[in-house]
Coordinates of C-alpha atoms in Angstrom, one line a residue:
M679 CA 0.0 0.0 0.0
Q680 CA 1.1 3.5 -0.7
A681 CA 1.2 5.9 2.2
T682 CA -0.7 9.2 2.0
D683 CA -0.7 12.4 4.0
G684 CA 2.8 11.6 5.2
C685 CA 1.8 8.3 6.8
E686 CA 4.2 5.4 6.4
N687 CA 1.8 2.5 6.8
T688 CA -1.8 2.1 5.7
D689 CA -2.0 -1.6 6.6
F690 CA -5.5 -2.2 7.8
A691 CA -4.7 -4.2 10.9
T692 CA -2.1 -1.6 11.9
A693 CA -4.4 1.3 11.1
T694 CA -7.2 -0.1 13.4
A695 CA -4.9 -1.5 16.1
V696 CA -5.4 -0.7 19.8
V697 CA -2.8 -1.3 22.6
R698 CA -3.9 -2.1 26.1
R699 CA -2.6 0.2 28.8
G700 CA -0.5 -1.7 31.3
T701 CA -2.0 -0.1 34.3
S702 CA -5.6 -0.2 33.1
P703 CA -6.8 -3.6 31.8
H704 CA -9.9 -2.2 30.0
V705 CA -8.3 1.0 28.6
F706 CA -6.7 0.9 25.1
D707 CA -4.7 3.4 23.1
G708 CA -4.8 3.8 19.3
R709 CA -4.2 6.3 16.6
L710 CA -6.6 7.5 13.9
R711 CA -4.7 7.8 10.7
P712 CA -5.5 10.6 8.2
E713 CA -5.5 8.3 5.2
W714 CA -8.8 6.7 6.4
K715 CA -10.7 9.8 5.6
S716 CA -13.7 10.2 3.3
D717 CA -14.8 13.7 2.2
G718 CA -12.3 15.1 4.7
R719 CA -13.9 13.1 7.6
L720 CA -12.6 10.0 9.2
T721 CA -15.1 7.2 8.3
G722 CA -17.2 6.1 11.3
S723 CA -16.7 2.4 10.5
I724 CA -12.9 2.8 11.3
L725 CA -13.9 4.1 14.7
L726 CA -16.2 1.1 15.2
T727 CA -13.5 -1.3 14.1
M728 CA -11.1 0.1 16.7
A729 CA -13.7 -0.1 19.4
A730 CA -14.6 -3.7 18.3
R731 CA -11.0 -4.8 18.6
A732 CA -10.8 -3.4 22.2
A733 CA -14.1 -5.0 23.1
A734 CA -13.0 -8.3 21.7
R735 CA -9.9 -8.3 23.9
T736 CA -11.9 -7.4 26.9
M737 CA -14.5 -10.1 26.1
H738 CA -11.6 -12.6 25.4
I739 CA -12.7 -13.2 21.8
E740 CA -10.2 -13.6 18.9
T741 CA -11.0 -11.0 16.3
D742 CA -10.7 -13.5 13.4
K743 CA -13.6 -15.4 15.1
F744 CA -15.7 -12.3 15.9
F745 CA -18.9 -13.8 14.6
P746 CA -21.8 -14.0 14.9
S747 CA -21.8 -10.5 16.4
V748 CA -24.1 -7.6 16.6
L749 CA -22.7 -4.1 16.9
S750 CA -24.7 -0.9 17.4
A751 CA -22.8 2.4 17.5
C752 CA -23.8 6.1 18.0
F753 CA -21.4 8.7 16.7
L754 CA -21.4 11.6 19.1
S755 CA -18.8 14.1 17.6
T756 CA -16.4 14.4 14.7
A757 CA -13.2 12.5 15.2
Q758 CA -9.8 13.9 14.1
P759 CA -6.6 12.2 13.1
G760 CA -4.4 11.5 16.0
P761 CA -4.4 9.6 19.3
V762 CA -7.6 8.0 20.7
T763 CA -8.5 6.3 23.9
V764 CA -10.9 3.3 23.9
R765 CA -12.5 2.2 27.2
A766 CA -14.1 -1.3 27.0
E767 CA -16.3 -3.0 29.5
L768 CA -17.7 -6.5 29.8
L769 CA -21.4 -6.3 30.6
R770 CA -22.5 -9.9 30.5
S771 CA -20.7 -13.2 29.9
G772 CA -22.9 -16.3 29.3
S773 CA -22.4 -19.7 27.9
R774 CA -23.7 -18.6 24.5
I775 CA -23.9 -14.8 24.5
T776 CA -21.4 -12.2 25.6
T777 CA -22.1 -8.5 25.6
G778 CA -19.8 -5.6 26.1
Q779 CA -19.5 -1.9 25.4
A780 CA -16.8 0.4 24.1
S781 CA -16.3 4.2 24.1
L782 CA -13.8 6.0 21.9
S783 CA -12.6 9.4 23.0
Q784 CA -10.0 12.0 22.0
C785 CA -8.2 14.7 24.0
T786 CA -9.1 18.1 22.5
R787 CA -6.9 21.2 22.4
D788 CA -8.3 22.4 25.7
G789 CA -7.1 19.2 27.4
Q790 CA -10.6 17.8 27.8
Y791 CA -11.6 14.3 26.7
T792 CA -14.5 14.3 24.2
E793 CA -16.4 11.1 23.4
R794 CA -16.5 10.4 19.7
M795 CA -18.4 7.1 19.6
R796 CA -20.1 4.6 21.9
A797 CA -21.0 1.1 20.9
L798 CA -22.8 -2.0 22.3
I799 CA -21.3 -5.3 21.1
T800 CA -22.9 -8.7 21.5
H801 CA -21.1 -11.8 20.4
G802 CA -22.6 -15.3 20.0
K803 CA -20.6 -18.4 20.8
F804 CA -22.2 -20.7 18.2
D805 CA -21.1 -23.1 15.5
D806 CA -19.1 -21.0 13.1
R807 CA -20.5 -22.7 10.0
P808 CA -22.3 -20.0 7.8
V809 CA -26.0 -20.4 7.5
D810 CA -27.7 -20.3 4.2
A811 CA -29.4 -16.9 4.2
G812 CA -31.7 -17.7 1.3
T813 CA -30.2 -14.8 -0.7
T814 CA -27.6 -14.5 -3.5
P815 CA -25.5 -11.6 -4.5
P816 CA -26.8 -9.5 -7.4
R817 CA -25.2 -10.2 -10.8
I818 CA -22.8 -7.5 -11.6
P819 CA -19.7 -7.3 -13.8
A820 CA -16.4 -8.7 -12.5
P821 CA -14.1 -6.3 -10.7
D822 CA -11.9 -5.7 -13.7
A823 CA -15.0 -4.6 -15.7
C824 CA -16.1 -2.2 -12.9
V825 CA -15.1 1.4 -12.2
G826 CA -12.4 2.3 -9.8
R827 CA -9.6 4.9 -9.6
Q828 CA -7.6 3.1 -12.2
N829 CA -10.2 3.6 -15.0
T830 CA -11.8 6.9 -14.0
P831 CA -11.1 10.1 -16.0
A832 CA -8.5 12.2 -14.1
R833 CA -10.9 15.1 -13.8
L834 CA -13.4 12.9 -11.9
V835 CA -11.1 10.9 -9.7
E836 CA -11.5 13.3 -6.8
R837 CA -15.3 12.8 -6.9
L838 CA -14.8 9.1 -6.1
D839 CA -13.0 10.1 -2.9
M840 CA -12.1 6.4 -2.0
V841 CA -10.5 5.7 1.3
A842 CA -6.8 4.9 1.0
G843 CA -6.0 1.3 1.6
L844 CA -9.2 0.0 -0.1
D845 CA -9.6 -1.1 -3.7
V846 CA -13.2 -0.2 -4.5
R847 CA -14.8 -0.9 -7.8
L848 CA -18.3 0.3 -8.7
S849 CA -20.7 -1.4 -11.1
P850 CA -20.9 0.6 -14.3
A851 CA -24.7 1.0 -13.8
C852 CA -24.0 2.9 -10.5
V853 CA -21.6 5.7 -11.7
G854 CA -24.0 8.0 -13.5
W855 CA -23.7 10.5 -10.6
L856 CA -20.0 10.9 -11.6
F857 CA -21.2 12.5 -14.8
D858 CA -24.1 14.5 -13.2
S859 CA -26.6 11.9 -14.5
P860 CA -27.6 10.0 -11.3
A861 CA -29.7 6.9 -11.9
R862 CA -32.0 7.6 -8.9
S863 CA -32.4 3.8 -8.4
G864 CA -31.5 3.9 -4.7
R865 CA -29.0 1.2 -5.1
F866 CA -25.2 0.9 -5.5
D867 CA -23.3 -2.3 -6.2
G868 CA -19.6 -2.9 -6.2
W869 CA -16.5 -4.8 -5.1
V870 CA -14.1 -4.1 -2.2
R871 CA -10.7 -5.6 -1.1
L872 CA -7.6 -4.4 0.6
T873 CA -5.1 -2.9 -1.8
D874 CA -2.2 -4.9 -0.2
G875 CA -4.0 -8.2 -1.1
Q876 CA -4.5 -9.3 2.5
P877 CA -7.6 -11.6 2.9
P878 CA -10.6 -10.1 4.6
D879 CA -11.5 -10.8 8.2
P880 CA -14.6 -10.0 10.3
M881 CA -13.1 -6.6 11.3
L882 CA -12.7 -5.6 7.6
L883 CA -16.5 -6.3 7.2
L884 CA -17.2 -3.3 9.4
V885 CA -15.3 -1.1 6.9
A886 CA -16.7 -2.8 3.8
I887 CA -20.3 -1.9 4.7
A888 CA -19.4 1.8 4.4
S889 CA -16.9 1.6 1.6
L890 CA -19.1 2.6 -1.4
P891 CA -20.1 6.2 -2.0
P892 CA -23.1 7.5 0.0
I893 CA -26.3 6.3 -1.6
S894 CA -27.5 9.9 -1.6
F895 CA -25.2 10.5 -4.5
D896 CA -27.5 8.3 -6.6
F897 CA -30.2 11.0 -6.1
G898 CA -28.0 13.9 -7.1
Q899 CA -27.2 15.0 -3.6
A900 CA -23.5 16.0 -3.7
G901 CA -22.8 16.5 -0.1
W902 CA -21.7 13.8 2.3
L903 CA -23.9 13.3 5.4
P904 CA -22.2 12.3 8.7
M905 CA -23.0 8.9 10.1
V906 CA -25.1 9.2 13.2
Q907 CA -25.9 5.6 14.0
L908 CA -24.9 2.2 12.6
T909 CA -26.1 -1.3 13.4
A910 CA -24.2 -4.2 11.9
H911 CA -24.7 -8.0 12.0
I912 CA -21.6 -10.1 11.3
R913 CA -22.8 -13.5 10.1
A914 CA -19.7 -15.4 9.1
K915 CA -16.0 -15.2 8.6
P916 CA -15.4 -14.1 4.9
A917 CA -13.5 -16.4 2.5
P918 CA -10.4 -15.0 0.8
G919 CA -10.9 -12.8 -2.2
W920 CA -13.1 -9.8 -3.2
L921 CA -16.1 -8.8 -1.1
Q922 CA -19.3 -7.9 -3.1
V923 CA -21.1 -5.0 -1.5
S924 CA -24.7 -3.8 -2.2
T925 CA -26.2 -0.7 -0.6
S926 CA -29.7 0.6 -0.9
T927 CA -32.2 3.0 0.5
R928 CA -36.0 3.4 0.5
I929 CA -36.2 6.5 2.7
G930 CA -34.2 9.6 2.3
S931 CA -34.3 13.4 1.9
D932 CA -31.9 16.3 1.6
Q933 CA -31.5 16.2 5.4
S934 CA -31.1 12.5 6.2
V935 CA -30.8 9.1 4.7
I936 CA -31.3 5.5 5.9
E937 CA -28.9 3.2 4.1
D938 CA -28.9 -0.6 4.2
A939 CA -25.8 -2.7 3.2
E940 CA -25.2 -6.4 2.4
V941 CA -21.8 -7.9 1.8
W942 CA -21.1 -11.3 0.3
D943 CA -17.7 -13.0 0.2
S944 CA -16.0 -14.7 -2.8
E945 CA -18.0 -17.9 -2.2
G946 CA -21.3 -16.1 -2.3
T947 CA -22.0 -16.3 1.4
L948 CA -23.8 -13.3 3.0
V949 CA -21.2 -12.3 5.7
V950 CA -22.6 -9.0 7.1
Q951 CA -25.7 -6.9 7.0
S952 CA -26.1 -3.3 8.3
R953 CA -28.2 -0.2 8.5
Q954 CA -27.0 3.3 9.1
F955 CA -28.6 6.6 9.7
A956 CA -26.8 9.7 8.3
A957 CA -27.8 13.3 8.9
P958 CA -26.3 16.7 9.6
T959 CA -25.1 17.1 13.1

């Protein structure tokens, strides 16, 4: 991966890593890197991924086995690149269900800690065999036939505003908004993988659900709306290879949008579902 904004490493695991403080077993330190920005803002799913890693360690769960899990997060203020503190807490530990919470904060210029995000995380200790969800991914062109940075006119590349470290390809049917001709279908389809070729894991799924451009672009709304709330259901560990992502909306306006996402792995297994609410804050 190539570094951006002066950063030397955009490795996904490194970029979302947290380190436990020696004197505080449930307090973790991390750093939000500027290359994980979208429209000048740090994408909320990166914050959730860091919180999920801290919660997994507190809940004694290996992150590569972080499924099935349900995560519900509220984003309380705008995060900035730099150090973060994550406080995780085990709320309930049962034979089948474990629940915890995590809060991500930053120290502001006035020396006060400001909470950026708070999440509830529930993990199920079940058989890890994926369950047939009764759904199949939509038929879209292969990644090489889809639209990414590599085959977008130079004058339009900035409009894609893809997050560094991710290789995102949009179905040709979903890029009319790039040319000021939005389809107004309320649906985006595409492919996502890490640019360094690393196989996906359950943590990457939390980023994949928010990797495509905002669905509001399909209705000609050029501005990005901040993520206010996100609920994600991780269903299975993804197989190596590309992730196919589909986002859609039925309810939206100039002021807010509710966006659903589904992600399938390279074997056609539905691995994560989510719903997010975005609106001006």
